[in-house]
Amino acid sequence: MSDCIFCKIANGEIPSTKVYENEDVVAFKDLNPQAPIHILVIPKKHYNNVLDVEENDSIISKIYYAINKIAKQEGFDKEGFRVINNCGENAGQTVMHMHFHIIAGKKLGEGIV
Ligand code: AMP
Ligand code: ZN
């Protein structure tokens, strides 16, 4: 997708503070952090959101494996963290390239799960 900001981050056209990268996935710091640690994990390939994921596609397990690696690499695995995926208008998805927020570094409230 030529006009997609996260595609441009994935291919290096737009700078980001990367914390993890492999063949399929890239993770970088959110520009507007909602917690001491706020990382976005995205597939390099463009998906609008989870509604584009097919049954035998392994991208979601690849993303969660990356989250596992990032938690240990960044040292917040033991204290815990939250993963959030906004899908569509009611959830407030603003960037139409599937992404998973990792929120960590503080005690999180009990609102909205
Ligand atoms: P969402 O509301 O789930 O679509 O989240 C989009 C997130 O992308 C927001 O938390 C933004 O702060 C973040 N964001 C937008 N542009 C950038 C960027 N260029 N680099 C890092 N994070 C960004
Ligand atoms: Zn994209």
PDB file of N, CA and C and ligand atoms in Angstrom, residues 1 4 7 46 97, ligand 2:
ATOM      1  N   MET A   1       0.869  -1.196   0.000  1.00  0.00           N
ATOM      2  CA  MET A   1       0.000   0.000   0.000  1.00  0.00           C
ATOM      3  C   MET A   1       0.896   1.234   0.000  1.00  0.00           C
ATOM      4  N   CYS A   4       0.399   4.059   2.829  1.00  0.00           N
ATOM      5  CA  CYS A   4       0.189   3.582   4.205  1.00  0.00           C
ATOM      6  C   CYS A   4       1.415   3.889   5.068  1.00  0.00           C
ATOM      7  N   CYS A   7       3.259   0.774   6.380  1.00  0.00           N
ATOM      8  CA  CYS A   7       4.045   0.135   5.308  1.00  0.00           C
ATOM      9  C   CYS A   7       5.356   0.901   5.130  1.00  0.00           C
ATOM     10  N   HIS A  46       1.006  -5.676   4.307  1.00  0.00           N
ATOM     11  CA  HIS A  46      -0.166  -4.867   4.651  1.00  0.00           C
ATOM     12  C   HIS A  46      -1.419  -5.721   4.853  1.00  0.00           C
ATOM     13  N   HIS A  97      -3.451  -0.198   9.102  1.00  0.00           N
ATOM     14  CA  HIS A  97      -2.484  -1.282   8.872  1.00  0.00           C
ATOM     15  C   HIS A  97      -2.459  -2.021  10.204  1.00  0.00           C
TER      16      HIS A  97
HETATM   17 ZN    ZN B   2       0.298  -0.796   5.319  1.00  0.00          ZN
END
